XYZ file of C-alpha atoms in Angstrom:
729
model
C -105.836 14.207 -18.976
C -105.770 14.830 -22.757
C -108.513 16.581 -24.698
C -109.383 13.239 -26.293
C -109.721 11.617 -22.858
C -111.911 14.428 -21.606
C -114.139 14.129 -24.651
C -114.404 10.353 -24.279
C -115.168 10.663 -20.579
C -117.909 13.199 -21.227
C -119.416 11.013 -23.888
C -119.576 8.050 -21.529
C -121.380 9.961 -18.790
C -125.051 9.671 -18.004
C -127.210 12.805 -18.219
C -126.461 14.733 -14.970
C -130.107 15.688 -14.416
C -131.069 12.035 -14.624
C -128.266 11.117 -12.210
C -129.410 13.722 -9.685
C -133.005 12.543 -9.950
C -131.925 8.965 -9.278
C -129.822 10.145 -6.318
C -132.793 12.089 -4.973
C -135.075 9.080 -5.309
C -132.594 6.881 -3.438
C -131.980 9.460 -0.692
C -135.677 10.132 -0.125
C -136.387 6.403 -0.090
C -133.594 5.577 2.370
C -133.966 8.610 4.646
C -137.663 9.370 4.334
C -138.830 6.909 6.999
C -136.484 8.232 9.695
C -139.059 10.482 11.450
C -141.466 7.564 11.873
C -138.746 5.237 13.215
C -137.400 8.089 15.341
C -140.698 8.605 17.151
C -140.913 4.904 18.009
C -137.303 4.798 19.239
C -137.791 7.895 21.415
C -140.932 6.431 22.962
C -139.184 3.136 23.741
C -136.226 4.965 25.247
C -138.426 7.051 27.544
C -140.543 4.038 28.503
C -137.395 2.197 29.568
C -136.246 4.945 31.935
C -136.853 4.626 35.666
C -140.359 5.800 36.445
C -141.248 6.081 32.782
C -141.791 9.352 30.883
C -142.771 12.470 32.781
C -146.028 14.300 32.114
C -144.188 16.797 29.922
C -142.552 13.987 27.974
C -145.874 12.179 27.584
C -147.336 15.361 26.111
C -144.397 15.628 23.712
C -144.839 11.997 22.688
C -148.508 12.639 22.000
C -147.530 15.573 19.761
C -145.068 13.359 17.874
C -147.689 10.687 17.304
C -150.340 13.205 16.312
C -148.108 14.929 13.746
C -146.174 11.854 12.604
C -147.420 11.906 9.011
C -146.729 15.621 8.554
C -143.217 15.188 10.012
C -142.458 12.456 7.491
C -143.729 14.595 4.613
C -141.845 17.686 5.785
C -138.598 15.760 6.232
C -138.865 14.128 2.806
C -139.543 17.552 1.285
C -136.427 18.935 2.973
C -134.313 16.122 1.498
C -135.746 16.682 -1.997
C -135.220 20.450 -1.731
C -131.501 19.914 -1.181
C -131.202 18.270 -4.605
C -133.310 20.956 -6.272
C -131.064 23.647 -4.832
C -127.948 21.801 -5.959
C -128.990 21.914 -9.614
C -130.445 25.408 -9.339
C -134.056 24.312 -9.749
C -135.127 26.566 -6.890
C -133.556 29.828 -5.865
C -133.369 31.573 -2.539
C -135.044 34.970 -2.639
C -135.221 37.844 -0.246
C -131.584 37.854 0.853
C -130.299 37.139 4.289
C -132.406 38.243 7.225
C -131.280 39.084 10.697
C -133.854 37.743 13.143
C -133.801 37.327 16.865
C -133.175 33.679 17.761
C -134.778 32.251 20.876
C -132.747 30.377 23.451
C -134.327 27.050 22.558
C -133.724 27.593 18.834
C -130.128 28.518 19.547
C -129.713 25.360 21.613
C -131.154 23.311 18.729
C -128.680 24.770 16.251
C -125.718 24.319 18.572
C -126.632 20.692 19.214
C -127.141 20.211 15.497
C -123.739 21.711 14.749
C -122.049 19.261 17.129
C -123.853 16.352 15.501
C -122.935 17.616 12.040
C -119.243 17.952 12.959
C -119.191 14.463 14.418
C -120.761 12.940 11.281
C -118.441 14.923 8.981
C -115.457 13.473 10.816
C -116.851 9.958 10.802
C -117.592 9.950 7.048
C -114.682 12.124 5.966
C -113.323 9.789 3.287
C -116.578 8.876 1.464
C -117.674 12.540 1.645
C -114.434 13.675 0.007
C -114.929 11.166 -2.796
C -118.560 12.250 -3.191
C -117.594 15.938 -3.324
C -115.234 15.344 -6.264
C -117.955 13.506 -8.155
C -120.657 16.059 -7.375
C -118.298 18.785 -8.604
C -118.119 16.896 -11.890
C -121.923 16.726 -11.987
C -122.191 20.482 -11.361
C -119.661 21.118 -14.133
C -121.706 18.968 -16.516
C -124.780 21.005 -15.585
C -122.905 24.255 -16.247
C -123.839 25.500 -12.776
C -121.937 26.724 -9.791
C -120.829 24.044 -7.364
C -123.501 23.673 -4.719
C -123.474 22.040 -1.317
C -123.769 18.275 -1.052
C -127.533 17.563 -0.716
C -126.863 14.554 1.544
C -124.025 16.016 3.579
C -124.405 15.686 7.362
C -124.921 19.432 7.723
C -127.791 19.322 5.247
C -129.417 16.301 6.910
C -129.122 17.830 10.383
C -130.622 21.050 9.035
C -133.513 19.059 7.541
C -134.108 17.466 10.936
C -134.138 20.826 12.725
C -136.465 22.381 10.133
C -138.841 19.426 10.476
C -139.223 19.721 14.258
C -138.452 23.418 14.794
C -142.110 24.464 15.119
C -143.231 21.466 17.183
C -142.620 23.174 20.514
C -140.966 20.181 22.139
C -139.311 20.672 25.550
C -135.541 21.198 25.614
C -134.838 17.987 27.539
C -136.910 16.071 25.001
C -134.849 17.510 22.140
C -131.744 15.900 23.611
C -133.310 12.454 23.395
C -134.493 13.209 19.856
C -131.009 14.198 18.698
C -129.452 11.120 20.274
C -131.883 8.769 18.518
C -131.544 10.694 15.249
C -127.785 10.310 15.458
C -128.125 6.519 15.859
C -130.746 6.161 13.113
C -128.908 8.447 10.690
C -125.633 6.607 11.206
C -127.254 3.291 10.336
C -128.615 4.688 7.065
C -125.562 6.717 6.011
C -123.214 3.747 6.330
C -124.832 2.302 3.231
C -126.329 5.380 1.557
C -122.952 7.011 0.948
C -121.594 3.777 -0.521
C -124.519 3.491 -2.912
C -124.438 7.142 -3.997
C -120.685 6.994 -4.656
C -121.237 3.827 -6.660
C -124.081 5.456 -8.598
C -121.931 8.468 -9.498
C -118.995 6.308 -10.529
C -121.225 4.093 -12.641
C -122.654 7.186 -14.359
C -119.095 8.268 -15.284
C -118.506 11.093 -12.779
C -115.202 10.890 -10.958
C -111.811 9.323 -11.417
C -113.096 5.807 -12.104
C -113.837 6.320 -15.810
C -110.418 5.172 -17.036
C -110.285 2.406 -14.469
C -113.629 1.107 -15.628
C -112.519 1.186 -19.247
C -109.415 -0.835 -18.372
C -111.266 -3.419 -16.284
C -111.724 -6.985 -17.601
C -114.447 -7.229 -20.187
C -116.098 -10.175 -18.383
C -117.591 -7.718 -15.901
C -120.206 -5.129 -16.721
C -119.238 -1.470 -16.099
C -121.938 -1.042 -13.473
C -120.780 -4.086 -11.532
C -117.114 -3.048 -11.664
C -117.861 0.478 -10.498
C -120.129 -0.823 -7.769
C -117.399 -3.143 -6.487
C -114.780 -0.377 -6.564
C -116.973 1.859 -4.469
C -117.822 -0.960 -2.057
C -114.138 -1.748 -1.451
C -113.120 1.905 -1.212
C -115.953 3.104 0.999
C -116.043 0.078 3.289
C -112.288 0.275 3.836
C -112.481 3.956 4.817
C -115.752 3.987 6.749
C -115.867 3.181 10.475
C -117.112 -0.225 11.574
C -120.845 -0.700 11.133
C -122.886 -1.394 14.230
C -125.960 -3.504 13.675
C -129.081 -1.995 15.126
C -130.756 -3.782 17.978
C -134.186 -5.179 17.124
C -135.929 -2.855 19.535
C -134.441 0.270 18.048
C -132.534 1.333 21.167
C -129.163 1.190 19.452
C -126.304 0.892 21.933
C -128.601 1.065 24.956
C -130.535 -2.107 24.020
C -130.331 -5.144 26.253
C -128.025 -7.888 24.969
C -129.800 -10.648 23.038
C -130.408 -13.965 24.745
C -127.996 -16.658 23.588
C -128.928 -20.306 24.084
C -126.051 -22.248 25.622
C -127.553 -25.432 24.164
C -127.500 -23.956 20.673
C -123.925 -22.735 21.160
C -122.821 -26.268 22.031
C -124.780 -27.729 19.104
C -123.272 -25.214 16.702
C -119.775 -26.141 17.835
C -120.587 -29.772 17.129
C -121.966 -28.884 13.696
C -118.795 -27.000 12.810
C -116.667 -29.969 13.845
C -118.775 -32.242 11.636
C -118.504 -29.805 8.724
C -114.711 -29.754 9.063
C -114.595 -33.544 9.198
C -116.763 -33.802 6.102
C -114.772 -31.224 4.116
C -111.260 -32.395 4.990
C -111.201 -35.453 2.692
C -112.508 -33.357 -0.177
C -109.997 -30.599 0.549
C -107.101 -33.055 0.665
C -108.036 -34.508 -2.703
C -108.535 -31.071 -4.174
C -105.050 -29.819 -3.316
C -103.123 -32.968 -4.243
C -100.331 -31.991 -6.607
C -101.171 -28.258 -6.452
C -98.113 -26.067 -7.079
C -98.896 -23.726 -4.188
C -101.570 -23.449 -1.532
C -104.533 -21.251 -2.408
C -104.784 -17.878 -0.677
C -107.943 -17.469 1.451
C -109.928 -14.325 0.772
C -110.261 -11.998 3.796
C -113.666 -12.208 5.424
C -114.310 -8.525 4.711
C -113.702 -9.107 1.003
C -116.060 -12.094 1.041
C -118.764 -9.970 2.652
C -118.160 -7.252 0.061
C -118.447 -9.750 -2.806
C -121.691 -11.055 -1.312
C -123.019 -7.483 -1.131
C -122.154 -6.893 -4.775
C -123.691 -10.174 -5.968
C -126.725 -9.802 -3.711
C -128.669 -7.748 -6.251
C -127.920 -10.043 -9.200
C -130.560 -12.543 -10.442
C -130.742 -15.604 -8.156
C -131.244 -18.126 -10.966
C -128.227 -20.240 -9.991
C -129.462 -20.635 -6.425
C -133.019 -21.406 -7.533
C -131.742 -24.213 -9.770
C -129.524 -25.520 -6.974
C -132.442 -25.634 -4.528
C -134.222 -27.942 -6.954
C -131.290 -30.405 -6.720
C -130.527 -31.338 -3.083
C -126.897 -30.961 -2.065
C -125.982 -28.486 -4.817
C -126.627 -25.116 -3.168
C -123.268 -24.856 -1.361
C -121.426 -25.526 -4.631
C -123.477 -22.860 -6.388
C -122.690 -20.304 -3.677
C -118.944 -21.057 -3.768
C -118.841 -20.889 -7.544
C -120.626 -17.546 -7.576
C -118.436 -16.099 -4.810
C -115.127 -17.170 -6.375
C -116.268 -16.084 -9.824
C -117.296 -12.750 -8.330
C -113.860 -12.376 -6.739
C -112.177 -12.954 -10.092
C -114.514 -10.649 -11.979
C -114.094 -7.894 -9.442
C -110.321 -8.102 -9.263
C -110.063 -9.390 -5.700
C -108.326 -12.617 -6.641
C -107.431 -15.098 -9.330
C -107.670 -18.854 -9.750
C -105.445 -19.369 -6.687
C -107.798 -17.828 -4.145
C -110.130 -19.814 -1.951
C -112.543 -19.306 0.911
C -111.347 -19.490 4.505
C -112.683 -21.987 6.997
C -115.020 -19.454 8.607
C -116.504 -18.533 5.242
C -116.801 -22.203 4.249
C -118.725 -22.867 7.477
C -121.084 -19.969 6.832
C -121.814 -21.118 3.276
C -122.309 -24.756 4.292
C -124.583 -23.899 7.214
C -126.775 -21.542 5.187
C -126.998 -23.862 2.179
C -127.885 -26.890 4.301
C -130.372 -24.763 6.257
C -132.195 -23.707 3.098
C -132.125 -27.224 1.653
C -133.503 -28.610 4.921
C -136.361 -26.127 4.805
C -137.336 -27.483 1.387
C -136.968 -31.063 2.632
C -139.009 -30.647 5.792
C -141.733 -28.262 4.655
C -144.167 -28.404 1.772
C -142.723 -25.433 -0.112
C -144.103 -25.060 -3.617
C -142.007 -24.402 -6.736
C -143.228 -20.819 -6.660
C -141.343 -20.282 -3.388
C -138.004 -21.473 -4.763
C -137.032 -18.190 -6.390
C -138.241 -16.289 -3.353
C -135.861 -18.258 -1.113
C -133.085 -18.083 -3.702
C -133.086 -14.280 -3.342
C -132.398 -14.648 0.368
C -129.383 -16.942 0.031
C -126.659 -14.296 -0.111
C -128.190 -11.993 2.525
C -128.242 -14.950 4.927
C -124.680 -15.866 3.989
C -123.733 -12.324 4.957
C -125.572 -12.674 8.268
C -123.716 -15.939 8.943
C -120.384 -14.330 8.019
C -120.985 -11.622 10.615
C -121.091 -14.160 13.463
C -122.946 -17.082 15.015
C -125.930 -15.079 16.287
C -128.266 -16.432 13.591
C -127.789 -19.982 14.878
C -127.607 -19.405 18.654
C -130.220 -16.673 19.267
C -133.775 -17.939 19.027
C -135.106 -14.382 18.636
C -132.585 -13.285 16.017
C -134.381 -11.008 13.491
C -133.188 -12.970 10.456
C -134.218 -16.227 12.108
C -137.691 -14.915 12.891
C -138.080 -13.618 9.337
C -137.187 -17.013 7.862
C -139.788 -18.638 10.124
C -142.386 -16.150 8.944
C -141.457 -16.640 5.287
C -141.797 -20.417 5.627
C -145.121 -20.088 7.423
C -146.361 -17.878 4.593
C -145.199 -20.200 1.807
C -145.712 -23.706 3.203
C -148.661 -25.517 1.584
C -149.512 -22.256 -0.193
C -150.422 -22.845 -3.817
C -152.058 -19.442 -4.245
C -155.480 -20.967 -4.785
C -157.336 -18.259 -2.833
C -157.056 -14.453 -2.932
C -155.742 -14.491 0.650
C -153.064 -17.036 -0.221
C -152.012 -15.072 -3.276
C -151.781 -11.891 -1.229
C -149.583 -13.686 1.290
C -147.263 -14.983 -1.441
C -147.021 -11.518 -2.966
C -146.190 -9.988 0.422
C -143.522 -12.634 1.045
C -142.035 -11.950 -2.391
C -141.982 -8.208 -1.712
C -140.284 -8.818 1.640
C -137.563 -10.916 0.027
C -136.967 -8.198 -2.555
C -136.763 -5.623 0.201
C -134.109 -7.638 2.015
C -132.057 -7.855 -1.180
C -132.379 -4.126 -1.833
C -131.866 -2.796 1.696
C -129.826 -5.248 3.769
C -126.293 -3.953 4.216
C -125.090 -5.220 7.617
C -127.940 -3.536 9.547
C -130.212 -6.215 11.012
C -132.992 -3.697 11.565
C -134.214 -4.379 8.014
C -134.964 -7.986 9.001
C -136.986 -6.743 11.964
C -138.941 -4.335 9.769
C -139.511 -6.976 7.096
C -140.677 -9.465 9.729
C -143.128 -6.935 11.153
C -144.486 -6.259 7.657
C -145.048 -9.949 6.949
C -146.261 -10.751 10.459
C -149.169 -8.323 10.088
C -150.558 -10.499 7.299
C -149.651 -13.775 9.000
C -151.776 -12.821 12.013
C -154.785 -12.800 9.711
C -153.757 -16.150 8.233
C -153.442 -17.693 11.700
C -156.926 -16.521 12.555
C -158.251 -18.080 9.357
C -156.271 -21.221 10.180
C -157.802 -21.395 13.647
C -161.289 -21.056 12.164
C -160.447 -23.736 9.613
C -159.167 -26.027 12.368
C -162.350 -25.467 14.346
C -164.508 -26.253 11.317
C -162.467 -29.362 10.542
C -162.749 -30.561 14.149
C -166.505 -29.948 14.214
C -166.982 -31.692 10.883
C -164.928 -34.680 12.004
C -166.736 -34.877 15.318
C -170.066 -34.666 13.488
C -169.088 -37.549 11.202
C -167.985 -39.620 14.177
C -171.241 -38.995 16.014
C -173.129 -39.908 12.853
C -171.110 -43.100 12.463
C -171.728 -43.970 16.111
C -175.470 -43.311 15.790
C -175.651 -45.407 12.635
C -173.759 -48.256 14.283
C -176.172 -48.163 17.218
C -179.194 -48.061 14.889
C -177.801 -50.954 12.801
C -177.325 -53.042 15.929
C -180.926 -52.372 17.018
C -182.206 -53.148 13.510
C -180.238 -56.386 13.363
C -181.784 -57.468 16.655
C -185.284 -56.875 15.227
C -184.699 -58.494 11.832
C -183.057 -61.583 13.296
C -185.823 -62.205 15.846
C -188.264 -63.898 13.420
C -189.177 -64.026 9.732
C -191.235 -60.966 8.746
C -192.850 -59.549 5.647
C -190.901 -57.412 3.199
C -193.098 -54.385 3.981
C -192.230 -54.411 7.705
C -188.554 -55.115 6.991
C -188.469 -52.219 4.534
C -190.150 -49.876 7.015
C -187.699 -50.821 9.768
C -184.678 -50.554 7.455
C -185.562 -47.134 6.080
C -187.835 -44.704 7.976
C -187.532 -46.381 11.380
C -183.723 -46.598 11.257
C -183.406 -43.045 9.905
C -185.698 -41.740 12.640
C -183.631 -43.549 15.277
C -180.350 -42.114 13.898
C -181.715 -38.563 13.846
C -183.039 -38.856 17.385
C -179.735 -40.281 18.665
C -177.853 -37.354 17.100
C -180.282 -34.775 18.397
C -181.148 -36.065 21.868
C -178.584 -38.728 22.781
C -178.951 -42.428 23.557
C -180.537 -42.034 26.981
C -183.506 -39.864 26.062
C -187.123 -41.042 26.315
C -187.785 -40.571 22.592
C -185.127 -43.159 21.713
C -186.848 -45.629 24.008
C -190.165 -44.905 22.293
C -188.610 -45.630 18.883
C -187.310 -48.972 20.180
C -190.825 -49.736 21.492
C -192.224 -48.944 18.027
C -189.809 -51.384 16.389
C -190.737 -54.185 18.807
C -194.449 -53.426 18.269
C -194.150 -53.670 14.470
C -192.454 -57.059 14.675
C -195.224 -58.196 17.043
C -197.872 -56.799 14.651
C -196.357 -58.853 11.842
C -196.671 -61.962 14.030
C -200.365 -61.134 14.705
C -200.927 -60.822 10.952
C -199.296 -64.215 10.362
C -201.708 -65.752 12.900
C -204.702 -64.104 11.192
C -205.639 -62.271 14.392
C -207.284 -59.399 12.554
C -208.945 -57.633 15.492
C -205.772 -57.661 17.611
C -203.778 -56.485 14.589
C -206.222 -53.617 13.971
C -206.071 -52.481 17.603
C -202.258 -52.637 17.500
C -201.982 -50.582 14.290
C -204.466 -47.972 15.559
C -202.341 -47.550 18.684
C -199.140 -47.300 16.612
C -200.555 -44.884 14.027
C -199.221 -41.628 15.610
C -195.712 -43.109 16.046
C -195.661 -44.538 12.521
C -196.773 -41.211 10.992
C -194.136 -39.355 13.027
C -191.499 -41.851 11.898
C -192.469 -41.395 8.236
C -192.456 -37.636 8.743
C -188.762 -37.750 9.766
C -188.041 -38.587 6.109
C -189.484 -35.229 5.116
C -192.958 -36.536 4.111
C -195.943 -34.297 4.788
C -198.923 -35.618 6.721
C -200.823 -36.845 3.658
C -197.789 -38.719 2.297
C -197.116 -40.185 5.738
C -200.678 -41.423 6.000
C -200.388 -42.932 2.527
C -197.289 -44.806 3.637
C -199.167 -46.061 6.687
C -201.988 -47.296 4.439
C -199.509 -49.257 2.273
C -198.054 -50.884 5.401
C -201.554 -51.819 6.690
C -202.485 -53.277 3.283
C -199.471 -55.595 3.282
C -200.078 -56.700 6.850
C -203.729 -57.492 6.039
C -202.644 -60.558 4.020
C -201.981 -63.435 6.457
C -200.350 -65.705 3.886
C -197.790 -63.114 2.643
C -194.222 -64.359 2.322
C -192.143 -63.986 5.475
C -188.399 -64.477 5.775
C -185.355 -63.388 7.747
C -183.812 -60.179 6.382
C -180.170 -59.026 6.621
C -179.100 -55.515 7.631
C -177.700 -53.485 4.719
C -175.364 -50.764 6.115
C -176.123 -47.221 5.043
C -173.642 -45.558 2.680
C -171.384 -43.357 4.812
C -170.283 -39.813 4.001
C -166.769 -40.193 5.411
C -164.300 -38.671 2.882
C -161.930 -40.924 1.046
C -159.045 -42.129 3.186
C -155.968 -39.943 3.161
C -153.873 -43.106 3.057
C -155.367 -46.228 1.460
C -153.530 -48.389 3.995
C -155.422 -46.746 6.845
C -158.878 -47.818 7.858
C -160.091 -44.607 9.431
C -163.473 -46.002 10.423
C -162.062 -48.634 12.783
C -160.291 -51.948 12.852
C -157.283 -50.484 14.627
C -156.734 -53.609 16.721
C -155.609 -55.474 13.611
C -153.137 -52.806 12.398
C -149.522 -53.953 12.993
C -147.999 -51.355 15.283
C -145.741 -50.777 18.270
C -147.965 -50.541 21.386
C -145.384 -48.318 23.097
C -145.469 -45.797 20.260
C -149.275 -45.885 20.227
C -149.317 -45.217 23.981
C -146.963 -42.255 23.487
C -149.193 -40.855 20.748
C -152.208 -41.083 23.042
C -150.419 -38.776 25.492
C -149.850 -36.090 22.874
C -151.886 -32.914 23.222
C -153.340 -30.536 20.614
C -150.657 -28.171 19.380
C -147.936 -30.833 19.060
C -146.120 -30.841 15.689
C -145.094 -33.819 13.557
C -143.654 -34.377 10.093
C -145.709 -36.401 7.641
C -144.450 -37.953 4.404
C -147.313 -38.130 1.925
C -147.875 -40.761 -0.765
C -145.676 -38.787 -3.199
C -142.780 -38.697 -0.730
C -143.226 -34.981 0.057
C -142.646 -33.887 3.649
C -145.041 -31.504 5.344
C -145.482 -30.184 8.859
C -148.687 -31.277 10.574
C -150.148 -30.320 13.915
C -152.531 -32.138 16.225
C -155.588 -29.885 16.089
C -158.084 -32.044 17.986
C -158.446 -35.402 19.712
C -161.832 -37.099 19.450
C -163.568 -37.747 22.788
C -165.499 -40.587 21.124
C -162.828 -42.577 19.289
C -159.527 -41.024 20.460
C -158.658 -40.375 16.820
C -156.335 -37.450 16.115
C -157.068 -34.719 13.588
C -153.868 -33.532 11.906
C -153.866 -30.225 10.011
C -151.244 -28.269 8.066
C -150.101 -24.718 8.799
C -153.138 -23.341 7.003
C -155.538 -25.270 9.234
C -156.551 -27.655 6.440
C -157.355 -31.277 7.301
C -154.498 -33.599 6.337
C -155.264 -36.833 8.173
C -157.610 -38.309 10.773
C -156.357 -41.530 12.311
C -156.323 -43.566 15.494
C -153.154 -43.753 17.647
C -152.592 -47.325 16.461
C -152.746 -46.227 12.821
C -150.313 -43.369 13.448
C -147.990 -45.761 15.268
C -148.033 -47.973 12.167
C -147.053 -44.935 10.065
C -144.194 -44.197 12.464
C -142.964 -47.752 12.008
C -143.139 -47.364 8.240
C -141.065 -44.150 8.370
C -143.904 -41.993 7.119
C -144.510 -40.061 10.319
C -141.889 -38.436 12.558
C -142.909 -37.452 16.057
C -141.418 -34.648 18.127
C -141.193 -32.016 15.401
C -139.923 -28.548 16.282
C -142.432 -25.731 16.606
C -140.618 -23.327 14.279
C -139.452 -24.033 10.711
C -135.919 -22.771 11.447
C -135.512 -25.105 14.439
C -136.934 -28.036 12.474
C -134.551 -27.352 9.593
C -131.577 -27.194 11.981
C -132.660 -30.519 13.499
C -132.701 -32.091 10.043
C -129.352 -30.441 9.263
C -127.794 -32.137 12.323
C -129.217 -35.506 11.325
C -127.940 -35.049 7.767
C -124.437 -34.242 9.021
C -124.515 -37.200 11.424
C -125.287 -39.454 8.484
C -122.691 -37.862 6.181
C -119.866 -37.978 8.748
C -120.817 -41.523 9.719
C -120.349 -42.654 6.105
C -116.798 -41.278 6.116
C-alpha cells in the first residue's frame, strides 16, 4: 500500500479508544447476562435427571442462587478488564507468582483449556479476521499488541475467575462448563460477526479500499456490515437455535401439530396458485430467466436490513395487501445495494412463501384485532425478524408453542384496544415497544431471544389480565344490578297499573302511589326479593290507600279517619324511603290527609308513567337491549347455538365504523339470558340477547367461533383470504 493510501486510511478511521469502548459496551451487554442464564439452565438440567439433584447439588444450586447478582457483576467486570488491559489502561503488577494449585483448581483449568481449544477451532476464521483488525487498533493506539479481549481463552478465564471461589463440587463444575459452552456458543455466533463489522466500519482492516470502491448508493456502515455478515456467516459453523427451555441439545423436541402441517401445505399450494399468473405475466418477453438468490443470502440481507428504520413496512400495514410488495422491494434493493445481485435476481419459491405468509399474517392481525395506529410502527419493526424465522423453517406455523408465535400473541394482547389512556396502558405499550426493539437488536437466528422477550412482556401482561378480570367482574355486577333494577321497576309498574286502573282516584293518592309508594316497592324488591313479607305489606298499603280514597268520595269521615290512623306508620315509612326525615314524612302525611278530607275533589283514572332508566346508551342503535327480542329478525338455529355458548368463548365483532375487535363472553345473565361481551382489557363492549346477537351474525357484524389466540385467529383469516383470492382466479 502506498504512503498516500496509508495516510488516507488513517484519516478515515474512527478514534481507536472510542472503538474499543464501543466494543466493550457491546461485549458486556451481550455476554453480561450469561451467569444468570447459566444458573437457570444448570438447575433445569439437574431437575430433569433421574431422581433429581442430589443433596450436594441442591446445596450448590442454593449457593448459585444466593450469589447470582455478585456472579453477574464479577463476570461483567472480568469482560471489561480484558478491554482495559488491551489498551494498557491497567497494568499487571507484582510479577508472576508460583503458587500451589489445588486438585480442583487444576481440574477447572484443564477443563477450561479443552473448552477454549474447542471454541478456538470452531471460530478460527472470524478470530483470524478479528486479530488483524485488533492489531491495527493497537498500532493506532501506539501500544503493544495485546490479547483479544473476547477470545475464547479470555472468556473461559473470566468464567473460571467468576466461580473459582464458590466452592462448588467437582461433579457440579462439569455441568456448569457444559451449559456455559452451549450458552457461550449461542452468543459468540453473533458477537464475533458484529465486532468484526464494527471494526471494519471504523476503518480497521483490509476493507477500507473495498468500502471506498463500493457503490455510492450504500452507506459505508451498511456496506461494511454486509461484508462482515457474508464473510463471517460463510466461515462460521451452522448456528443451532436454542431450545426455549435452555437445555440446548438435550431439550425435548417441540410438539408439532399434524393438523397445522397439513393446513400449511394447503396454504403453500394456494400461494403458488395465486402467484403463478402474476409470475407468468412478469417474465413474458424477458431475455433470460432471473437468478434466485440463495436462501442464506436472503437471510443475510434480512439481518442487514433488520436494524434499518421500518417506515416502509409501517406505511404498507396501513394499506392492506401492500406489505408483501414492500418486503420484496426492500429485499431486492438490499441485494443490489450490497452487491449480492443485480436487476436479474429474484427470490426463490421458499423465500416467496415466507414473505407472503408473514405479510399476510401481520395484515390479518390488523384486520382481526383492534390495533391502534400507535402499534403500527411497533409491528413494522418485527416484520423482518419474523421473515427470518419463516425462512429458517415451518416451525413458526406448525408449533403452537413456538417462542416467536407466543411473543406475537403477547404483543397483540398488549396492544389490542390499548389507546394509552391510563398509566398502566401506557406502561404496557412502552414495554411492548421496548420488546420489539430488543428483538431487532438481538435476534440473529437464536430463538432464545423470543423466549426472553416473551417472558419480559408476560410479566406485565399477568397484571393486565388480573385488572381485566376485575373489570369483567365489575361489568358483570353492574349489568346484573341494572337488570335486577329493571325487573323490579317492571314489577312495581305492573302493580301500580293495577291500582291506578281499578277506579278513579284523587291526584294526591295517584301521586303518592306513583312516587314514594312505587320507589319503596322497588327498593324492597331489590333488597329482599319478591317473596318477602315486606313486599306483601307494601301491596296491602297500596290497596288500603285506594280504598281510603273511595271512603273519602263517599264522605265516610269516621271510617276514613280510622283507616288513615291505621296506615300512618306504613305511610311514614314509605315516605322515609325517599330520604325524608320523620318531620318531613309527617308533613307529607298531613298533605295527603288534607286532600282526602275533601269529598268533592276531582277523581279520574291515571296512567302509569315509566321511570327514567339508567341503562347506558345502546352499543348498537339497531339493538333494543331492554327487550323486544321476539320481534328481532334472526335465525332461530343461530340463536339456539349462541345460548349454548359458555363464558370464555371468543367472537369477532365489527363495530359501527367497520373496525374488527376480539370480544369474549364474560357473563350470561341468569335473569334475561343476555350475554355480556368484553374486549381483551375486560371493558364492556356489548350486552345483548341471543336473538339480537343472532341478528348481528346474519348481518355479518358478528363472527362466532373465534380462535383463542391472536396468531391462530390471524392464520384462520389468512386461510379465508387465500380461499377467496384463489377462487377468483
